[in-house]
Amino acid sequence: MPAASLEISGLSAGYGPTRVLEDISFAADAGRRLAVLGRNGMGKSTLFATLAGQTKRYGGAIRLGGEAIEGMGSSARALKGLGYVPQSRDVFPTLTVEENLFVGLKGRPRAAIEEAYQMFPRLKERRRNLGSQLSGGEQQMLTTARTILGQPSVLLLDEPLEGLAPVICEELMAAFGTLAAAGEMTILLVEQRIQSALDFADDVIILERGRIAWTGTPAALSADRHTVETLLGVGGLH
Amino acid sequence: MSAIFDVRNLKRTFGGLAVTNDVSLSMAPGDRVALIGPNGAGKTTFVNLVTGNLLPNSGSVALGGEDVTRLGPTERVRRGLVRSFQVTRLFSEMTPEEHVALAILQREGRTGRMFASHRAMPDVMDEVHALLARLGIAHLARHRVSEIAYGQQRLLELALALALKPRVLLLDEPAAGVPQSDTARIEQAIADLPADLAVLMIEHDMDLVFRFARRVVVLAAGEIIFDGSPDAVTKDARVRQAYLGSYADARSVA
Amino acid sequence: MQTVFSIGVDALAYGMVLFVISIGLSVTMGLMRVVNLAHGAFAMIGGYIASYAARDLGLAYAVAVMLAVVGTILIAIPVERLLYHRIYGQPELTQVLMTIGITFCVIGIANYVFGPTLKTIPTPDSLREPVSLGFRTVSAHRLFVIACGTAVALGLWYFIERTAFGVKLRASVDNAAMAAALGVKTEVVYAVSFAVAVGLAAFGGVVGAELLPIEPYYALRYMVTFLVVVSVGGAGSIPGALAACLLLGAIDTTGRYLMPEFGEFFFYLAVIAIVWIFPRGLAGRAK
Amino acid sequence: DTIKVGVVGPFSGPFALQGKNFKAGIDAYMALNGNTVGDDTIEVIYRDIPTADPAQSKALSQELVVKEGVQYLAGFYFTPDAMAATPLLEQANVPMVVMNAATSAIVTKSPYVVRTSFTTWQTSTPIAKVAFDGGTRKVISVVSDYGPGVDAEAAFKAGFEAAGGEIVEAIRMPLQTNDFSPIMQRIKDSGAEGVFAFLPSGPTTLGFVKAFNENGLKAGGVKFFAPGDLTQESDLPALGEAALGLTTTFHYAVSHDSAENKKFVEAAGKAIGNPAELSFPAVGAYDGMHVIYKMIEATGGAQDAAKAVEAVKGLSWESPRGPVTIDAESRHITQNIYLREVAKADDGTYYNKEVQTFEKQGDPGLAAAK
Amino acid sequence: MALTMNTGTLSTARDRRARLTRDAIGVLVILAVAVLGYLLFPNNLALLTRITAIALLVLSLDLVTGYCGVATLGHAALFGAGAYGAGIAAAHFGITDPIAMLAVGVVAGALAGLVSGAVVLRAHGLPQLVLSIAIIHLAHEAANKASGWTGGSDGLAGIMPDAVFGLWQFDLWGRTAYVFGIVLLIAAFVVLRQIVRSPFGMLCRGIKQDPLRVRAMGASVHGTLIRMYAISGAVAGAGGALNAISTQVVGLDSLSFTLSAEALVMLVLGGTGSLYGALIGTLSFLWFEDVVSAANPFHWLTIVGALLIAVVLFAPKGLYGSLAALIERRGRKGR
Ligand SMILES: Nc1ncnc2c1ncn2[C@@H]1O[C@H](COP(=O)(O)OP(=O)(O)OP(=O)(O)O)[C@@H](O)[C@H]1O
Ligand SMILES: Nc1ncnc2c1ncn2[C@@H]1O[C@H](COP(=O)(O)OP(=O)(O)OP(=O)(O)O)[C@@H](O)[C@H]1O
Ligand SMILES: [Mg+2]
Ligand SMILES: [Mg+2]
């Protein structure tokens, strides 16, 4: 599936009675790379979960490749091309690595699982292990690989580097970059390591208490010391 | 100084795969050791073996000169060996205040009390709030854990370990999932620890590792391939290739 | 020696009856993670349909069995949509409450519609004839049940472990939200699995009716038995359930032969001993 | 005035069928005899105890007496339920008419207890004589391991050994038994010529009888003896073919040939809805109502338990089961016990065919207890 | 630092007052309901006493299930132990003082709690449930076999408790028994309120949510749970003893799977993990059962079933749990 655009307007959402997101609007054109930043608990994960259809939405619209998807359930959105890698590494604990990957195939032939093994050779070694027996980093690899196997047109990555060895992080970011550059995916990324995120992204948005507090390019953000300090709570970027 | 923590020839296999292969490691009071290594190298398994959550095939663990290999996990905790978890393990229906109070009461052997409330114990409550304040989550003291963001849960996870006042502290990726803005709090909390405490930290955030560690141990495929100073580790070719990648370059340059 | 063989045959037959009746519960409880105390109620519904078809309408046994399975599934589908649907992923105790409630209702309705008497399902003559094994005779029906048990065990194992649907089912159970985010239509997966479980319950209810006769209180009377064999086996594991049924069947049968007056003691002490040794059940799925 | 009768029985749960029979018997009696005695209108209040639960029985009986103001307590399918309520009677000045519970000792618990059903001793003793007279000398006894089962075993043993027979083995099996094959193997191995069995009516009966046939015991010529609980009419359609030829002794068969019974069966059949569900508790309840009506007559509707009970001591009447008398001393019913054989009627249904009568049987259980 | 200390001390004092007020309100509410019951249903005290006894069983079940997360369908074993303990003491050993009978029941229940705790805590989840089922069946069977002591299936009769303190005779109307029961219930409630809020109670709640975490804090899971099981046994035993004293008969049903299952249903109905939930669950279930079974003794089971389904659909956290959640939500919105 080629990359698709994602437009969000006036989105507000939360958990049951708790409202977390208020009036979020932004757009990512097809093939763009967008970083979502913000301090602890500002709603980044909630934003992604809402796009994936897993929270309570109070209002607003979500358009995937021009088509309104906000009324759809989670699986329908996935079949429309939305890929979601959650922060909490939701591997299926009682399935083997290979079965985990199988679930992500979305009907592609079984042989395609090899693509995941090429991306993470470590997973191939552990293909018969249960999800629950993997190390933290291996689980992270599995979650990411599983979603990419489904060839989403828009990919939501919630802290995909967490717990990965530095070498793997580098390789992975490079791989994401290639996918986006080839026009195969639009990528939205949440990442705690701000520098990595800025190196990767074309655009940046910053969330503050569930609202968009800043939008712009990485270069603009690097130059804006004040914003970095107040919204990200970091003394400066190197 | 004599070792307060001494692991010898620890070995554990899972279905033929030696996940921890003959690992020996000792720490003296005041040590600040970083344990790094590729994903699946066996770091968490090592911690599980040391704390008694997993049984080793062979090898021994000693704490302050006492062999604790045969003791269960709780006994080891009572002897001062405390860990934090890589994936937070908290009581989702309880508040941070209750978490920390429970840890303090347990440390003092007061959890058997049936006719009192921790809220009626000013000494406990003061310590609870001081600790939560130190980690910047005092304002969440009475929220349910299930309602607070993951990064804040990580801080609470650390608070629990600290509340037990360990002699040996094992931290399994304490900063994973904590935003850069808050890693400083974690660093500070660790820096404030009593000087005679031995700390072993597993972490993939190299900035944190190099600010923290005075000694780095690298585990790969279940074996220790390096044990030395932070400066030396970036120069080690095997470590660079297996783990650090270009980070080593950046660091060497810096 | 002859006696030993004889007891062995009885044990095997009894164990297989247990297996056929309770395996559907293993699917709901182990795979769908629903503590379905109404399992017996569905088995009973199957029994009533078969009894009505074979006895009152005079249809052939095979047709009656088919009707029972299909009919029970048809009855179960709205129940799933309206009620079970709401308890997927809920705490176990909530599920207990709901499914006990359903059981009470089914008992009440059965009592009202069919009356409190026993209902039999006439078996064809070919199944009623005694078959000689050399050292003794058993009824052909027992052999039929053994065959059914074997077929169900193999088929179900293949379905769950080897088919794409099986993988999706297990994924949905592990984490429904994540499975959905990967494009699995979890609602459909759940509905189909529930239908399979209920179909098995009905089938078991009909085939096992020779030993556990159909009457309104059936739904509660054997609830504990089903729960015990499934849990001892390790919910969700087909080989585990089979092993548990055969083992407990054997213990029960021998116990009742050797010391009938302590039959209950035998059985439940064995249950405690087994769980003591295997705290997750014989083949407990890791959680 | 309205006189209230409180009836406690299993109206739901596994024994709902028996409770239904209580109600059918009571309804039949009131349909045939009207719902008034003198100027008083009789009102029946039902309370449900699904399984034996003495504490609940006591609470409900107390509620019936204190809150509903019943003048008579009746029903009681299970012995412990009846026993639990007896301490109330004197204080409350209320007679109790036991319509089923069959342990001999209940009548000794209070002078205000009258029983119109039977005791296990009463129905199990004659079958011992039948067995011996039929030429069987070695019998194995197989009973469910609970009060009535133990009673049945003791009664049969006493009767059979007194006649000169031998009990080769006495097996008590758990109430919850689904598969009787191992028991049948035991019976086979015991070398007995006959088996004496007692099980509570319901699904286990069916399993037991089927196993008896399927394991080749019937074909092997092992004789089968039991009190009539085992072949109660409501189980016969399910037992069907398998029960054919079983011999039991009991106080009542729905097929009993008398004008009184015809009237009863018609009325009770109508009351229960499905006549195939009719069985012995109905007649216990029917006669129980008769006793209560007599008591009300004697007291003129006033609440006087002593006088009421006194009035029915020695009372004789023609019951659907045959001639009966309330024994003046024990307050238990003296009645005929019949030997019956399960037979197939012309219309293809099965019934208990009475083949022999043991007249005016009292309760040997009370004597044995002394 | 000084600042936090101040607020700490202040807040503990305020907390304590708030807690005491809440407990006092709780006791008053129970008392008010009890008095109301007495006034409204003076002829139905036997039922109310029975509810009280079962409420003790359900409270005790809540301790292990609601607070410790131990799944059990065999809790009536503890209740039955108390009932038979008190009953046998009276019928065979002439201990007929109600307070002494109560004490015997409490001890018997606690012992039964220790034993079944030791067995049940071996496993988790479904296998644990099965262990508890095995226990209750074994206990039931043992009581059936030991008919010389227990009266077997005929029930243990001949229990004649003396007057309470030699002053109040147990009467036909059940007034003494009722008052005796209510006093017992309130005492148990007050004690349990303390226990569940104490550090020990907090530890139990922790174990329920994550035993591994508790171990990592150096606390013993097994030892803690066994202690809670013994406490729970004492409470259930008190309920059993109350039942024996007030009905003067003990039947096998008090050791039955059915009673265990019913207790669990009542607990879940009210809401687990809260003493109020246990009380409300018992009261509403038994009261509802009494009303519908009196209204229609033949088909009431269906109505009860429908009630249970309705509760799951409309109050999934149980009657009390859902009410509490609703109030909390209201309160939040108001703030
Ligand atoms: N299940 C939930 N129920 C109620 N509130 C929740 C839930 N999950 C998160 N929240 C609240 O929503 C807010 C946003 O949380 P979210 O996880 O989206 O933050 P985040 O920006 O991803 O933080 P982090 O960087 O720590 O991952 C937080 O205040 C949190 O307390
Ligand atoms: N129970 C188990 N059965 C089989 N293999 C296991 C089991 N537990 C762990 N392993 C394997 O052992 C290896 C080491 O795991 P461990 O969790 O110790 O790695 P780690 O060094 O902590 O990695 P990470 O940095 O990713 O957290 C992994 O490959 C894992 O799959
Ligand atoms: Mg997040
Ligand atoms: Mg790890």
PDB file of C-alpha atoms in Angstrom, chain B residues 71-167:
ATOM      1  CA  LEU B  71      17.152 -18.472  49.984  1.00  0.00           C
ATOM      2  CA  GLY B  72      13.921 -17.359  48.391  1.00  0.00           C
ATOM      3  CA  PRO B  73      13.385 -13.903  46.887  1.00  0.00           C
ATOM      4  CA  THR B  74      11.763 -12.399  49.952  1.00  0.00           C
ATOM      5  CA  GLU B  75      14.607 -13.480  52.204  1.00  0.00           C
ATOM      6  CA  ARG B  76      17.065 -11.821  49.866  1.00  0.00           C
ATOM      7  CA  VAL B  77      15.095  -8.605  49.884  1.00  0.00           C
ATOM      8  CA  ARG B  78      15.111  -8.630  53.649  1.00  0.00           C
ATOM      9  CA  ARG B  79      18.870  -8.925  53.517  1.00  0.00           C
ATOM     10  CA  GLY B  80      19.060  -5.760  51.483  1.00  0.00           C
ATOM     11  CA  LEU B  81      19.002  -6.953  47.868  1.00  0.00           C
ATOM     12  CA  VAL B  82      16.380  -4.904  46.066  1.00  0.00           C
ATOM     13  CA  ARG B  83      15.463  -4.641  42.425  1.00  0.00           C
ATOM     14  CA  SER B  84      13.261  -2.602  40.157  1.00  0.00           C
ATOM     15  CA  PHE B  85      11.432  -4.130  37.235  1.00  0.00           C
ATOM     16  CA  GLN B  86      12.066  -3.534  33.546  1.00  0.00           C
ATOM     17  CA  VAL B  87       8.330  -3.483  32.899  1.00  0.00           C
ATOM     18  CA  THR B  88       6.613  -1.671  35.733  1.00  0.00           C
ATOM     19  CA  ARG B  89       4.931  -3.923  38.226  1.00  0.00           C
ATOM     20  CA  LEU B  90       2.660  -1.838  40.365  1.00  0.00           C
ATOM     21  CA  PHE B  91      -0.632  -2.337  42.156  1.00  0.00           C
ATOM     22  CA  SER B  92      -2.937  -0.751  39.647  1.00  0.00           C
ATOM     23  CA  GLU B  93      -5.752  -0.109  42.125  1.00  0.00           C
ATOM     24  CA  MET B  94      -3.576   1.508  44.762  1.00  0.00           C
ATOM     25  CA  THR B  95      -2.138   4.994  45.053  1.00  0.00           C
ATOM     26  CA  PRO B  96       1.546   5.979  45.043  1.00  0.00           C
ATOM     27  CA  GLU B  97       1.159   6.936  48.677  1.00  0.00           C
ATOM     28  CA  GLU B  98       0.009   3.444  49.561  1.00  0.00           C
ATOM     29  CA  HIS B  99       2.749   1.871  47.498  1.00  0.00           C
ATOM     30  CA  VAL B 100       5.533   3.695  49.216  1.00  0.00           C
ATOM     31  CA  ALA B 101       3.965   3.382  52.658  1.00  0.00           C
ATOM     32  CA  LEU B 102       3.718  -0.343  52.165  1.00  0.00           C
ATOM     33  CA  ALA B 103       7.379  -0.563  51.216  1.00  0.00           C
ATOM     34  CA  ILE B 104       8.428   1.477  54.239  1.00  0.00           C
ATOM     35  CA  LEU B 105       6.274  -0.549  56.602  1.00  0.00           C
ATOM     36  CA  GLN B 106       7.612  -3.753  55.130  1.00  0.00           C
ATOM     37  CA  ARG B 107      11.149  -2.531  55.590  1.00  0.00           C
ATOM     38  CA  GLU B 108      10.415  -1.884  59.231  1.00  0.00           C
ATOM     39  CA  GLY B 109       8.577  -5.149  59.735  1.00  0.00           C
ATOM     40  CA  ARG B 110       5.305  -3.408  60.468  1.00  0.00           C
ATOM     41  CA  THR B 111       3.107  -4.903  57.767  1.00  0.00           C
ATOM     42  CA  GLY B 112       1.761  -7.455  60.236  1.00  0.00           C
ATOM     43  CA  ARG B 113      -0.114  -4.751  62.093  1.00  0.00           C
ATOM     44  CA  MET B 114      -3.820  -5.199  61.929  1.00  0.00           C
ATOM     45  CA  PHE B 115      -5.184  -2.440  64.066  1.00  0.00           C
ATOM     46  CA  ALA B 116      -3.666   0.737  62.779  1.00  0.00           C
ATOM     47  CA  SER B 117      -3.616   2.691  59.582  1.00  0.00           C
ATOM     48  CA  HIS B 118      -0.517   3.932  57.854  1.00  0.00           C
ATOM     49  CA  ARG B 119      -2.161   7.318  57.597  1.00  0.00           C
ATOM     50  CA  ALA B 120      -2.109   7.510  61.353  1.00  0.00           C
ATOM     51  CA  MET B 121       1.659   7.060  61.418  1.00  0.00           C
ATOM     52  CA  PRO B 122       3.213  10.488  60.933  1.00  0.00           C
ATOM     53  CA  ASP B 123       6.745   9.126  60.617  1.00  0.00           C
ATOM     54  CA  VAL B 124       5.716   6.894  57.717  1.00  0.00           C
ATOM     55  CA  MET B 125       3.655   9.558  56.022  1.00  0.00           C
ATOM     56  CA  ASP B 126       6.437  12.101  56.217  1.00  0.00           C
ATOM     57  CA  GLU B 127       8.892   9.720  54.654  1.00  0.00           C
ATOM     58  CA  VAL B 128       6.381   8.826  51.956  1.00  0.00           C
ATOM     59  CA  HIS B 129       5.806  12.391  50.957  1.00  0.00           C
ATOM     60  CA  ALA B 130       9.452  13.303  51.094  1.00  0.00           C
ATOM     61  CA  LEU B 131      10.302  10.462  48.775  1.00  0.00           C
ATOM     62  CA  LEU B 132       7.491  11.170  46.349  1.00  0.00           C
ATOM     63  CA  ALA B 133       8.457  14.824  46.316  1.00  0.00           C
ATOM     64  CA  ARG B 134      12.024  13.924  45.546  1.00  0.00           C
ATOM     65  CA  LEU B 135      10.890  12.069  42.452  1.00  0.00           C
ATOM     66  CA  GLY B 136       8.472  14.797  41.477  1.00  0.00           C
ATOM     67  CA  ILE B 137       5.277  12.802  41.803  1.00  0.00           C
ATOM     68  CA  ALA B 138       4.012  14.093  45.143  1.00  0.00           C
ATOM     69  CA  HIS B 139       1.038  15.730  43.438  1.00  0.00           C
ATOM     70  CA  LEU B 140      -0.109  12.290  42.315  1.00  0.00           C
ATOM     71  CA  ALA B 141       0.121  10.754  45.789  1.00  0.00           C
ATOM     72  CA  ARG B 142      -3.570   9.962  45.976  1.00  0.00           C
ATOM     73  CA  HIS B 143      -4.334   9.084  42.390  1.00  0.00           C
ATOM     74  CA  ARG B 144      -4.841   5.535  41.382  1.00  0.00           C
ATOM     75  CA  VAL B 145      -1.804   4.150  39.583  1.00  0.00           C
ATOM     76  CA  SER B 146      -3.918   2.960  36.667  1.00  0.00           C
ATOM     77  CA  GLU B 147      -4.714   6.573  35.959  1.00  0.00           C
ATOM     78  CA  ILE B 148      -1.215   7.988  35.823  1.00  0.00           C
ATOM     79  CA  ALA B 149       1.034   8.088  32.761  1.00  0.00           C
ATOM     80  CA  TYR B 150       3.634   5.439  32.172  1.00  0.00           C
ATOM     81  CA  GLY B 151       6.590   7.724  32.709  1.00  0.00           C
ATOM     82  CA  GLN B 152       5.306   8.616  36.150  1.00  0.00           C
ATOM     83  CA  GLN B 153       4.788   4.977  36.959  1.00  0.00           C
ATOM     84  CA  ARG B 154       8.457   4.416  36.196  1.00  0.00           C
ATOM     85  CA  LEU B 155       9.344   7.011  38.787  1.00  0.00           C
ATOM     86  CA  LEU B 156       7.136   5.319  41.335  1.00  0.00           C
ATOM     87  CA  GLU B 157       8.795   2.032  40.528  1.00  0.00           C
ATOM     88  CA  LEU B 158      12.086   3.608  41.495  1.00  0.00           C
ATOM     89  CA  ALA B 159      10.588   5.165  44.606  1.00  0.00           C
ATOM     90  CA  LEU B 160       9.510   1.716  45.783  1.00  0.00           C
ATOM     91  CA  ALA B 161      13.007   0.350  45.438  1.00  0.00           C
ATOM     92  CA  LEU B 162      14.456   3.324  47.297  1.00  0.00           C
ATOM     93  CA  ALA B 163      11.919   3.099  50.085  1.00  0.00           C
ATOM     94  CA  LEU B 164      13.253  -0.323  50.970  1.00  0.00           C
ATOM     95  CA  LYS B 165      16.653   1.239  51.777  1.00  0.00           C
ATOM     96  CA  PRO B 166      18.678  -1.486  50.130  1.00  0.00           C
ATOM     97  CA  ARG B 167      22.324  -2.343  50.506  1.00  0.00           C
TER      98      ARG B 167
END
